mmCIF file of C-alpha atoms in Angstrom:
data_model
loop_
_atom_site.group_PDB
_atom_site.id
_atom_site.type_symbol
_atom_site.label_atom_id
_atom_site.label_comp_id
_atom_site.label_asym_id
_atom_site.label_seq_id
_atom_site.Cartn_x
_atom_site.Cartn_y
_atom_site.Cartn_z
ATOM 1 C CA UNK A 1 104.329 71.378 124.949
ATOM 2 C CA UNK A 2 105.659 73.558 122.177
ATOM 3 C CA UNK A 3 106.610 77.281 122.199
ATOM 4 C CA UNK A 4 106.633 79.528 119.600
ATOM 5 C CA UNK A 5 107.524 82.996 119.834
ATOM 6 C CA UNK A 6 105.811 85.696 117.205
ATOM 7 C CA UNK A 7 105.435 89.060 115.518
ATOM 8 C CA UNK A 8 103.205 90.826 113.765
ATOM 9 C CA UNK A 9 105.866 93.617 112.963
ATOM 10 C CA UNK A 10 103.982 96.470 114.541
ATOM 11 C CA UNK A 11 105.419 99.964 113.665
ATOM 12 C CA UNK A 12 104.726 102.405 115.590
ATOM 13 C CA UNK A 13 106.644 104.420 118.253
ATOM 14 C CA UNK A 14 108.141 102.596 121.265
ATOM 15 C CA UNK A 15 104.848 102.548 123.942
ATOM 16 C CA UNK A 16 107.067 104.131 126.820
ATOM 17 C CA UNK A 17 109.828 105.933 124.958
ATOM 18 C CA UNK A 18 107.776 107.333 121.891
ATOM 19 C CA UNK A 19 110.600 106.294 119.716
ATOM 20 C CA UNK A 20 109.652 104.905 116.410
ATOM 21 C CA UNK A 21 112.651 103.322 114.753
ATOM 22 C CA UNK A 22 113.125 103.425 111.194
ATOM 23 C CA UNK A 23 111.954 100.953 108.820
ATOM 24 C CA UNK A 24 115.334 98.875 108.119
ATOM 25 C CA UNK A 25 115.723 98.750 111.648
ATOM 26 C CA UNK A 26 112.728 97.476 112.804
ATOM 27 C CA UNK A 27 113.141 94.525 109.922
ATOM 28 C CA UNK A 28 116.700 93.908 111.411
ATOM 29 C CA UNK A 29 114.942 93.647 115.332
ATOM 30 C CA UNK A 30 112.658 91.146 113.583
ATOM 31 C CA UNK A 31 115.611 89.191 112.068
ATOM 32 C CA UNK A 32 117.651 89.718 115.613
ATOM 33 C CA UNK A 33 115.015 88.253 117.608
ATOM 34 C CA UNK A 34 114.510 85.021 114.998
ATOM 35 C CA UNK A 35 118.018 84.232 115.897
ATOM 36 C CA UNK A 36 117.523 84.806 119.748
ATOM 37 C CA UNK A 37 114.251 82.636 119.528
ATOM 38 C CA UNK A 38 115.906 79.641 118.090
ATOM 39 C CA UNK A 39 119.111 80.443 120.024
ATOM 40 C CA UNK A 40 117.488 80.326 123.621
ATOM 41 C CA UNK A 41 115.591 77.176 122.061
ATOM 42 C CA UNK A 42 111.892 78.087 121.011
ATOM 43 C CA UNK A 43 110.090 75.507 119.060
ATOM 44 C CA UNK A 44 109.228 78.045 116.361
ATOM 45 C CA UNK A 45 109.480 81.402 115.417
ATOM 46 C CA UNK A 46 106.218 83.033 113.258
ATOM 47 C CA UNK A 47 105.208 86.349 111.237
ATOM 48 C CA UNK A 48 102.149 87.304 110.781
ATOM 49 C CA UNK A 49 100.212 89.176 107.726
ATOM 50 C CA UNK A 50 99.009 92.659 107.921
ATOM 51 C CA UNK A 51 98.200 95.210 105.011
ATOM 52 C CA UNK A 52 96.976 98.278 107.108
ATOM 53 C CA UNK A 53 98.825 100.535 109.542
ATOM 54 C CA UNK A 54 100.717 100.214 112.080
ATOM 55 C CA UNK A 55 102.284 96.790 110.703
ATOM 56 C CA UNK A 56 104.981 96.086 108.090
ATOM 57 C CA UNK A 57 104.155 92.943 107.431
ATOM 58 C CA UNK A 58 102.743 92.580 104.557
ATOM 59 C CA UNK A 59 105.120 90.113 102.866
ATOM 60 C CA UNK A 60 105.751 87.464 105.400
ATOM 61 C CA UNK A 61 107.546 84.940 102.430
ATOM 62 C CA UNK A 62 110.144 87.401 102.170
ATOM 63 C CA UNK A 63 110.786 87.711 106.003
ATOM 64 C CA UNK A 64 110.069 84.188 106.409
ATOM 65 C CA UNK A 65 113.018 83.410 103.811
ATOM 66 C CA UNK A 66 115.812 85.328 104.983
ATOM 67 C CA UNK A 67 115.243 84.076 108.395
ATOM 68 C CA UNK A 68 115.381 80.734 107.310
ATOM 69 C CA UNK A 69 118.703 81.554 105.477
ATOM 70 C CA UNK A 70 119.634 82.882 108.941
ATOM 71 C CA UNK A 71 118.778 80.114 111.290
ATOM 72 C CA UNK A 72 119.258 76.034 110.928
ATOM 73 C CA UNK A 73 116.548 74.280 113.297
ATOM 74 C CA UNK A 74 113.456 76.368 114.492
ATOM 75 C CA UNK A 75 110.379 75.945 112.634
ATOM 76 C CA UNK A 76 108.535 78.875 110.827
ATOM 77 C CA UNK A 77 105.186 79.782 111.210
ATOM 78 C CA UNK A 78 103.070 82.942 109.166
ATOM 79 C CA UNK A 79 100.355 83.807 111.966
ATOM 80 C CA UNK A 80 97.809 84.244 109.999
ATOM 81 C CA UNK A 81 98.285 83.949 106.073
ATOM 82 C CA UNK A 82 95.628 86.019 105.533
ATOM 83 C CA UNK A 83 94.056 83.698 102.179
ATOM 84 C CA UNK A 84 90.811 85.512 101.955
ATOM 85 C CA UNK A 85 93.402 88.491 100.661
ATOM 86 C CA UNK A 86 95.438 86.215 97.959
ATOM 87 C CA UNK A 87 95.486 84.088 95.064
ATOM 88 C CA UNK A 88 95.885 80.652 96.616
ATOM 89 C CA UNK A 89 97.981 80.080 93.293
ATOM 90 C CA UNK A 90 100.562 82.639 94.162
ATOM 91 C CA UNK A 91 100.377 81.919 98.238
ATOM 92 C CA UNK A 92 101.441 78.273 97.046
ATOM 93 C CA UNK A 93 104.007 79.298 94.857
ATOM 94 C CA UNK A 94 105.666 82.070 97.606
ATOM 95 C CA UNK A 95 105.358 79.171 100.125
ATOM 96 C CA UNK A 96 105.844 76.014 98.467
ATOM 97 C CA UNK A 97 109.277 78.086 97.683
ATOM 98 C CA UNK A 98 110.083 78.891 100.896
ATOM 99 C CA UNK A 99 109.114 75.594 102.971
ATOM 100 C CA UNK A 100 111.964 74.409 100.308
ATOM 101 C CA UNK A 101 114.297 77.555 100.978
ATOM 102 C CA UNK A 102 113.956 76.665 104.769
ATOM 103 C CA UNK A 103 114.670 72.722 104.396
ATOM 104 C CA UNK A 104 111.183 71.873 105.230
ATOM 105 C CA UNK A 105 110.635 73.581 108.742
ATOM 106 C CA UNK A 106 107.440 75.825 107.143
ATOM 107 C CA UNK A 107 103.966 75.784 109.389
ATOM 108 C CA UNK A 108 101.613 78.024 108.241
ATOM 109 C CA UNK A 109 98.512 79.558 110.159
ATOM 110 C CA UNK A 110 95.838 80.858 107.510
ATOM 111 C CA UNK A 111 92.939 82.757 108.569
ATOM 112 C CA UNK A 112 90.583 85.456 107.015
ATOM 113 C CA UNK A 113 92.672 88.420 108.402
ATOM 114 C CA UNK A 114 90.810 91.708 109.672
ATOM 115 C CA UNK A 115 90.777 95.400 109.718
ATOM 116 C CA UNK A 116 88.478 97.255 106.834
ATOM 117 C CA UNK A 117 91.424 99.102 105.114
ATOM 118 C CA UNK A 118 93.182 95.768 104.285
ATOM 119 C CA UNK A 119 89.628 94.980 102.260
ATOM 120 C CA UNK A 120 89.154 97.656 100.746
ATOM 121 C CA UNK A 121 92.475 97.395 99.402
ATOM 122 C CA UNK A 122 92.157 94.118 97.719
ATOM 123 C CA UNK A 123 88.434 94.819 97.465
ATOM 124 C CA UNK A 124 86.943 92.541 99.764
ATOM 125 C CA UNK A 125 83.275 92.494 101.289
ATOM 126 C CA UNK A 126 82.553 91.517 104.546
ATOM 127 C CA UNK A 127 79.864 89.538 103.069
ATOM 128 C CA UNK A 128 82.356 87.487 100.919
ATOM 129 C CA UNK A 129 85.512 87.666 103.638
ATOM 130 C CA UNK A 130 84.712 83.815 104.782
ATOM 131 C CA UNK A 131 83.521 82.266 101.323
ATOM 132 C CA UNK A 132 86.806 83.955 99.726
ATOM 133 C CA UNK A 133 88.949 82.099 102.659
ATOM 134 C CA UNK A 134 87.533 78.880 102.275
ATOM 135 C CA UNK A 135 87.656 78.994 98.329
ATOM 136 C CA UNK A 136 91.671 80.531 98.590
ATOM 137 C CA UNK A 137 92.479 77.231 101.047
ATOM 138 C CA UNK A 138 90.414 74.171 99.203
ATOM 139 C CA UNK A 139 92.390 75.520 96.507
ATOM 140 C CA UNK A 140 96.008 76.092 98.197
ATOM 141 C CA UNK A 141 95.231 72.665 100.168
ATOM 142 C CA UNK A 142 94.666 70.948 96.484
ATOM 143 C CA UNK A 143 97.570 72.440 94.523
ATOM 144 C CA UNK A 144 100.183 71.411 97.512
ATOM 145 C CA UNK A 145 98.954 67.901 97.111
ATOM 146 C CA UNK A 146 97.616 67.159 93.317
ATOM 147 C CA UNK A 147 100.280 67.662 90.499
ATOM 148 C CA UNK A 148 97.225 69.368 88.474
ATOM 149 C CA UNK A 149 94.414 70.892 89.436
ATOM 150 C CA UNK A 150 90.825 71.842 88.255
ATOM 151 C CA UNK A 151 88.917 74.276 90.277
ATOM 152 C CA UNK A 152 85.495 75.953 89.247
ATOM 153 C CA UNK A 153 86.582 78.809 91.356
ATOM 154 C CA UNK A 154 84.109 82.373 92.144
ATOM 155 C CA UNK A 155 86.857 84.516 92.948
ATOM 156 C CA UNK A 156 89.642 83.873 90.630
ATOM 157 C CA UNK A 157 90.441 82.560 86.894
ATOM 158 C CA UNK A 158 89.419 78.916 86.875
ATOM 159 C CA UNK A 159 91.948 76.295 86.919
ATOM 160 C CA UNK A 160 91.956 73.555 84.292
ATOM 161 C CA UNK A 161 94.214 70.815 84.989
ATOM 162 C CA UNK A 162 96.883 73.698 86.241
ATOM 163 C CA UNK A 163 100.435 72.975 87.123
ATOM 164 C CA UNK A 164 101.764 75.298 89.495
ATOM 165 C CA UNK A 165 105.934 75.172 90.464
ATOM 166 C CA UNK A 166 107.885 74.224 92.267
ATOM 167 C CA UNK A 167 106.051 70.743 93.507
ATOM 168 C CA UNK A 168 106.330 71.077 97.474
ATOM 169 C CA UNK A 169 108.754 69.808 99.589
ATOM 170 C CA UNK A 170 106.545 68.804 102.764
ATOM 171 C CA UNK A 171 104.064 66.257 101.560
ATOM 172 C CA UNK A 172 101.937 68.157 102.748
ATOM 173 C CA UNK A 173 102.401 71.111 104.492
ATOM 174 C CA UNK A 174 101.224 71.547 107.977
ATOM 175 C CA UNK A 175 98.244 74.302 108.122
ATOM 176 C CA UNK A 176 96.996 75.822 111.049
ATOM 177 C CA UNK A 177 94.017 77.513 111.206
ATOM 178 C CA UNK A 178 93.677 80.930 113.250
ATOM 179 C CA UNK A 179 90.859 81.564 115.176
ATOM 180 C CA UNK A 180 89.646 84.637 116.871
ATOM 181 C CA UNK A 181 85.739 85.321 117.204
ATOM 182 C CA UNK A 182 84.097 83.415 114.684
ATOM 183 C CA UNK A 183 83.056 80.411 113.977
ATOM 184 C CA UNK A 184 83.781 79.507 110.530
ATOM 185 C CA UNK A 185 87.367 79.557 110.778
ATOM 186 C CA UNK A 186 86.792 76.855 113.455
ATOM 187 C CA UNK A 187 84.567 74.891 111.447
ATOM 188 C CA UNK A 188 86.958 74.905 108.172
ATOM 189 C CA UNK A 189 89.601 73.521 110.678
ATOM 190 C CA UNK A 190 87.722 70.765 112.081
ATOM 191 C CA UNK A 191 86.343 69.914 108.197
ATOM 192 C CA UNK A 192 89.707 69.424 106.967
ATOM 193 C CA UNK A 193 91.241 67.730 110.537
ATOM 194 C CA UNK A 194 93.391 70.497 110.858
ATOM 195 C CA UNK A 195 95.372 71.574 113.760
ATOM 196 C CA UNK A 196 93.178 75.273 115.319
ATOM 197 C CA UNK A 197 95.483 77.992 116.985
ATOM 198 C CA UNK A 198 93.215 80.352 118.782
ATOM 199 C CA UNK A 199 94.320 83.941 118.821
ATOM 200 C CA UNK A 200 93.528 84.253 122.946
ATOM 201 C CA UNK A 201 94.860 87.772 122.891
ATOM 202 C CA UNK A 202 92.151 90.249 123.499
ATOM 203 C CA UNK A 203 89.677 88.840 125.645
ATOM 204 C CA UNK A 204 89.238 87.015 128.866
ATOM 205 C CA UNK A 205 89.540 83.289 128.365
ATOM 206 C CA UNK A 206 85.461 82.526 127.676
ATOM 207 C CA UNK A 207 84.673 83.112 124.146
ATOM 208 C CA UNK A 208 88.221 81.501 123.375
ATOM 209 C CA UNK A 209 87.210 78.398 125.800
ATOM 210 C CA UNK A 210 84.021 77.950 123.816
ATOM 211 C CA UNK A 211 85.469 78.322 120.188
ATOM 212 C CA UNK A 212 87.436 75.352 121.428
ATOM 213 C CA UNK A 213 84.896 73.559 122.517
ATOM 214 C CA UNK A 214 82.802 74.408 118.912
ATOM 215 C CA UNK A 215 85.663 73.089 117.251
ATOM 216 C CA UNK A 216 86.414 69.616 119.044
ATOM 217 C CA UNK A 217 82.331 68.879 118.540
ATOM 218 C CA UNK A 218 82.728 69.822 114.685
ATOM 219 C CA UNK A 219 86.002 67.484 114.493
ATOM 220 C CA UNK A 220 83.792 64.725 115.935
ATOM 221 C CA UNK A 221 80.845 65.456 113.321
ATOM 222 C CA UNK A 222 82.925 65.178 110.859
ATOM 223 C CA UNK A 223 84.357 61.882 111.624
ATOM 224 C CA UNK A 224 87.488 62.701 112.820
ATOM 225 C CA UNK A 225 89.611 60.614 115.780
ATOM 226 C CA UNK A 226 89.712 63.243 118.941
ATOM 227 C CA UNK A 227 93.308 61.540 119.367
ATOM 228 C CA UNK A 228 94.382 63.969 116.440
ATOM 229 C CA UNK A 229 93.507 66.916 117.883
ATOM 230 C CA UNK A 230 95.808 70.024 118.077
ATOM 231 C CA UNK A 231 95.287 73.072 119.608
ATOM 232 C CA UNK A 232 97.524 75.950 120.031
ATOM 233 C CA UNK A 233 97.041 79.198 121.738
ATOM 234 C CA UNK A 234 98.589 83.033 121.968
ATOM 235 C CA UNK A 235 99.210 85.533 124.640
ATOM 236 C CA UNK A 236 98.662 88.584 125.539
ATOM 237 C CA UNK A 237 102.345 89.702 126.511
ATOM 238 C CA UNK A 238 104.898 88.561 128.383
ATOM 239 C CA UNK A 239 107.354 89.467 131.188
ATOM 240 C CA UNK A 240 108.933 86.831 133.379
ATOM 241 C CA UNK A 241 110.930 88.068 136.383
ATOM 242 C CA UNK A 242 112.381 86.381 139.429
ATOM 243 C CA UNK A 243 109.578 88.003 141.357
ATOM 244 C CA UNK A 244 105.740 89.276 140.868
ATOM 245 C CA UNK A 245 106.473 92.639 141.998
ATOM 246 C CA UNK A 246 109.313 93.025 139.917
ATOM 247 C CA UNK A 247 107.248 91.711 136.551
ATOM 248 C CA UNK A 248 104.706 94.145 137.713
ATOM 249 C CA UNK A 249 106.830 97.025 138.321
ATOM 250 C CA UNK A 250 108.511 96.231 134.519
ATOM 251 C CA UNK A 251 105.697 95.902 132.745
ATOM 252 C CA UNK A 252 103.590 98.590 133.950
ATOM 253 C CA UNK A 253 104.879 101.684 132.468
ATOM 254 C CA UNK A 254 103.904 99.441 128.868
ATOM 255 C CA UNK A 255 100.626 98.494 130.144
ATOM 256 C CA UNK A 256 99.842 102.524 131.257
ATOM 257 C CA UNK A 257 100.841 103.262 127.641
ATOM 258 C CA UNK A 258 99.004 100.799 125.979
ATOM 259 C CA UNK A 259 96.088 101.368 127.891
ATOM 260 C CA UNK A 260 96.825 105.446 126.708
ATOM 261 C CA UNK A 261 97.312 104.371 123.368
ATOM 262 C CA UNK A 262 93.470 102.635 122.956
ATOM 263 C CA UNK A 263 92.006 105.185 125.030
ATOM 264 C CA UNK A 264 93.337 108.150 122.151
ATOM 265 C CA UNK A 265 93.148 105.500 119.215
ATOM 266 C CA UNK A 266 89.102 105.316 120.588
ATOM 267 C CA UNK A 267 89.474 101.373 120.953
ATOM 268 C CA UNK A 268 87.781 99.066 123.194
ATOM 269 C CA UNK A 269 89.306 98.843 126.592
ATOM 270 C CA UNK A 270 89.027 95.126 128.075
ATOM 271 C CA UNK A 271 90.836 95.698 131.279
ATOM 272 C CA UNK A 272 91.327 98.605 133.068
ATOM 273 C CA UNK A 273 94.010 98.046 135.115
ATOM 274 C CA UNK A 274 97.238 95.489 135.581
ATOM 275 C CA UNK A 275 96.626 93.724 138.065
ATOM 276 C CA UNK A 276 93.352 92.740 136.270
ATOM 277 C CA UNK A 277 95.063 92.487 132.771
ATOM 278 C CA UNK A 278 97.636 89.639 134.568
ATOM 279 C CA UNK A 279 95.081 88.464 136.375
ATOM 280 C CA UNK A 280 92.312 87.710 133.279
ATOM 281 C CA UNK A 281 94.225 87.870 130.443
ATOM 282 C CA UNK A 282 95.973 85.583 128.757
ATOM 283 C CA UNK A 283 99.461 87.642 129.197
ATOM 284 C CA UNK A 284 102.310 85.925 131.329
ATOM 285 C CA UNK A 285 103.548 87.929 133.517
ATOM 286 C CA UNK A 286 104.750 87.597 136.769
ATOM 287 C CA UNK A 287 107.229 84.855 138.473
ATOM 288 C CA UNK A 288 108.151 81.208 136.298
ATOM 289 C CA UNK A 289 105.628 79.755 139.258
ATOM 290 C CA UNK A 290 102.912 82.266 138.637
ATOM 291 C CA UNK A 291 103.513 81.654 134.659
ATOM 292 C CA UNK A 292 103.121 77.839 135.096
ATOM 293 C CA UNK A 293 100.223 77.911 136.669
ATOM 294 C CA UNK A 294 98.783 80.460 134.388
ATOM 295 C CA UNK A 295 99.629 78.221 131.353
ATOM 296 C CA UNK A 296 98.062 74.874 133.421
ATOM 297 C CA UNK A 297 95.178 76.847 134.395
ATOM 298 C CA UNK A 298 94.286 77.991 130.346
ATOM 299 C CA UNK A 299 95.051 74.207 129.458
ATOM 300 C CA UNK A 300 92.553 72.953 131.715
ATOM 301 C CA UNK A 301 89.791 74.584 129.099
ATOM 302 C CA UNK A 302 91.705 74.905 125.895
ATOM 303 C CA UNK A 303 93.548 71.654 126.262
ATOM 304 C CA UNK A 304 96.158 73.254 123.915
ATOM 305 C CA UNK A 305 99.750 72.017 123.435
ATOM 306 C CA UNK A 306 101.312 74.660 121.694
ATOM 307 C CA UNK A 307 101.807 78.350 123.242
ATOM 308 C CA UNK A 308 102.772 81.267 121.001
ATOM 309 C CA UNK A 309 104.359 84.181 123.101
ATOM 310 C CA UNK A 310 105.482 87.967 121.680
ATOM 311 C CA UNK A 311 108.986 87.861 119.618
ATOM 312 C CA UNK A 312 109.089 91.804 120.203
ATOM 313 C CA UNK A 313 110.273 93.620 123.407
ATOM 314 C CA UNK A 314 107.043 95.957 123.315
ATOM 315 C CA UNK A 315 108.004 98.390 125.225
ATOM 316 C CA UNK A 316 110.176 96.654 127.609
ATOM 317 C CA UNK A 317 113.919 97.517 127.383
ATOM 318 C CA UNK A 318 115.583 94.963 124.755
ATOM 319 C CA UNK A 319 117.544 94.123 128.283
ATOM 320 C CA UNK A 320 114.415 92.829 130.294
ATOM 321 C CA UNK A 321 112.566 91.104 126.909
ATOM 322 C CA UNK A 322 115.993 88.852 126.738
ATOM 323 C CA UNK A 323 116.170 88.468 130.264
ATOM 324 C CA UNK A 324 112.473 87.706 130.566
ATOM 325 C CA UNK A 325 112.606 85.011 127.393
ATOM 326 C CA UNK A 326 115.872 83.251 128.997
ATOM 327 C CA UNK A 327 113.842 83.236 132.670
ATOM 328 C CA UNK A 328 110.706 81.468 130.516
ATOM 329 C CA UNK A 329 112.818 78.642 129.039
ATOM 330 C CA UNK A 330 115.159 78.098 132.027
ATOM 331 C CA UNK A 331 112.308 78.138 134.554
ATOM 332 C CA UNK A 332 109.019 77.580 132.878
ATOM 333 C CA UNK A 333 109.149 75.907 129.547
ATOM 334 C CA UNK A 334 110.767 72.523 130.909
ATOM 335 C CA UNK A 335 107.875 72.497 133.671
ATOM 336 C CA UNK A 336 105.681 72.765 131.544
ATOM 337 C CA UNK A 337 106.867 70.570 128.550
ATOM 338 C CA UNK A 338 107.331 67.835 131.469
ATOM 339 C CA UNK A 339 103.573 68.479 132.478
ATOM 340 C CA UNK A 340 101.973 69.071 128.642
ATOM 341 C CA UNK A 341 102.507 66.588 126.031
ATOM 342 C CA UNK A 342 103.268 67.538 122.495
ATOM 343 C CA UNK A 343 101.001 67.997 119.720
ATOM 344 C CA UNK A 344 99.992 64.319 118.326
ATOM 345 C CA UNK A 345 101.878 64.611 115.325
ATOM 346 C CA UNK A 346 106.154 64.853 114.334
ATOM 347 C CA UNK A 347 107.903 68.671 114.900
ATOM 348 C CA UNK A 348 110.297 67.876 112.096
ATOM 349 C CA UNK A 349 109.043 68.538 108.263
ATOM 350 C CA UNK A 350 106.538 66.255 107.049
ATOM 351 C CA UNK A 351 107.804 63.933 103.922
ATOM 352 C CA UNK A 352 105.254 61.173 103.700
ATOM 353 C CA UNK A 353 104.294 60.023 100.799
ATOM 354 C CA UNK A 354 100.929 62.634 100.093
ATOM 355 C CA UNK A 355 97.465 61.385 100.088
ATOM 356 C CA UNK A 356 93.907 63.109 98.929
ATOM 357 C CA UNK A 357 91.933 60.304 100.239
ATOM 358 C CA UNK A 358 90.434 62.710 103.389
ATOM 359 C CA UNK A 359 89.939 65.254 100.389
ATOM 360 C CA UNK A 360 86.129 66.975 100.601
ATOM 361 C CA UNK A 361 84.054 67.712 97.608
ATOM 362 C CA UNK A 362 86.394 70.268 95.014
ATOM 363 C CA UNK A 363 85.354 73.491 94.791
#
């Protein structure tokens, strides 16, 4: 099993002090906790892509680069690329830039995004939101692997035997795709035999189980080997401690706030309490034994091999989040990478020669 750990650059104030750092400085925690990740030896470390309050991550490349200029081995993830936002043109050209910046060690995870002020600010419908991401990827997917490219594209300039610079590194690129409640994403994913990353955040584990399950029949109907199948999963926090009650008693002043925080904000609340958030939710918290067999227990149904965890202290004194990350990888991740294989494919960047035979129709 791989582990990556992630942000999605929230910025808001701290849930339990009420702090709210300034900008620079919350960049340079991002930065700081890339080079803890790869120092206490995570698999990968990823941004994600937001263009509404409260996140500052709009421009994942940019991020993404310096902390490849910062770090030599860990492999970096966006989580999600949000392609139903971008030209797929300039996405490849950011990307394709950075996956050579970073020596090869790029994954990305592309999904629609969400949130209504992000669309309205690159005027996106609802009603277009999934045709726009497939279009963006088919076209990303072609121009990583064709040396020109003609697209009778809806919602950009058409492409007439384009050449778009610099020519990748990775032949090709690895692409997850992120999955949260819908289906489509999942079905893009299985058309393509691409690896699925399920968000497994906000809800109990059901409507994650059975995207899964959606997406492992739609890689069979498409003709795809089950062998090839790679699934990875996040969580909904994290706090390991030598003990349960001392994981509780650390993380519940930041579940009390969060919990606060939805209640004012007038968002849904799944679980009213902590002992039911640790106990349904996808968050690890509690001893390295009670995190193993929380991990075992989601693998069961998702059959995942990769875990993402939070990159970001949340609340938690930057004391306990280090402690707590050094406690996971001492005590849990070598359980649990002795118990879970690997995904079915190489960690290290991809340089085979590249090949469009599994290519579907062209847009």
């Amino acid at each position: 099993m791989k582990f990556i750990a992630l942000t999605l650059i929230v910025h808001r104030p701290d849930p339990v002090t009420g702090v709210q750092k300034p900008t620079r400085d919350r960049f340079r925690e991002v930065l700081d906790n890339a080079l803890l990740a790869e120092e206490l030896g995570f698999d990968g470390f990823g941004v994600g892509e937001r263009h509404e309050r409260p996140f500052i991550s709009s421009s994942p490349p940019v991020v993404l680069s310096h902390i490849a200029a910062l770090t030599k081995r860990i492999r970096l993830f966006t989580g999600v690329t949000t392609l139903s936002l971008l030209d797929p043109v300039r996405a490849y050209e950011d990307y394709a830039t950075l996956d050579h910046l970073s020596g090869g060690r790029l994954d990305l995870i592309i999904g629609k995004g969400n949130g209504a002020a992000q669309r309205e600010l690159f005027h996106v419908t609802p009603e277009d939101q999934w045709d726009r991401n497939a279009e963006s990827y088919e076209v990303f997917r072609r121009i990583w692997r064709q040396d020109k490219v003609t697209a009778a594209t809806r919602f950009r300039p058409e492409l007439k035997d384009a050449e778009v610079w610099p020519r990748p590194y990775q032949q090709p690129v690895r692409v997850w795709h992120g999955s949260a409640t819908s289906k489509e994403s999942v079905d893009l994913a299985a058309r393509y035999g691409d690896p699925l990353f399920s968000a497994n955040v906000t809800n109990p584990i059901e409507p994650y189980a059975e995207l899964i399950r959606h997406y492992r029949e739609r890689w069979e109907h498409y003709g795809h080997d089950p062998a090839g199948i790679a699934i990875g999963a996040g969580t909904a926090g994290i706090h390991v401690a030598p003990t349960t009650q001392e994981a509780l008693a650390a993380y519940r002043p930041v579940f009390e706030a969060n919990l606060s925080f939805f209640r004012r904000a007038g968002l849904p609340v799944v679980f009213e309490t902590l002992e039911d958030f640790v106990e349904r939710s996808s968050a690890l918290i509690g001893s390295p034994q009670q995190v193993v067999d929380k991990v075992h227990r989601y693998h069961e149904r998702f059959g995942h091999t990769v875990v993402h965890v939070h990159a970001d202290a949340g609340g938690l004194t930057d004391t306990q989040h280090r402690d707590s990350l050094e406690l996971f990888q001492s005590a849990v991740a070598p359980v649990l990478r002795r118990d879970i294989p690997d995904p079915p494919f190489d960690w290290a960047p991809a340089l085979a020669a590249p090949s469009t035979s599994e290519e579907p129709a062209h847009v």
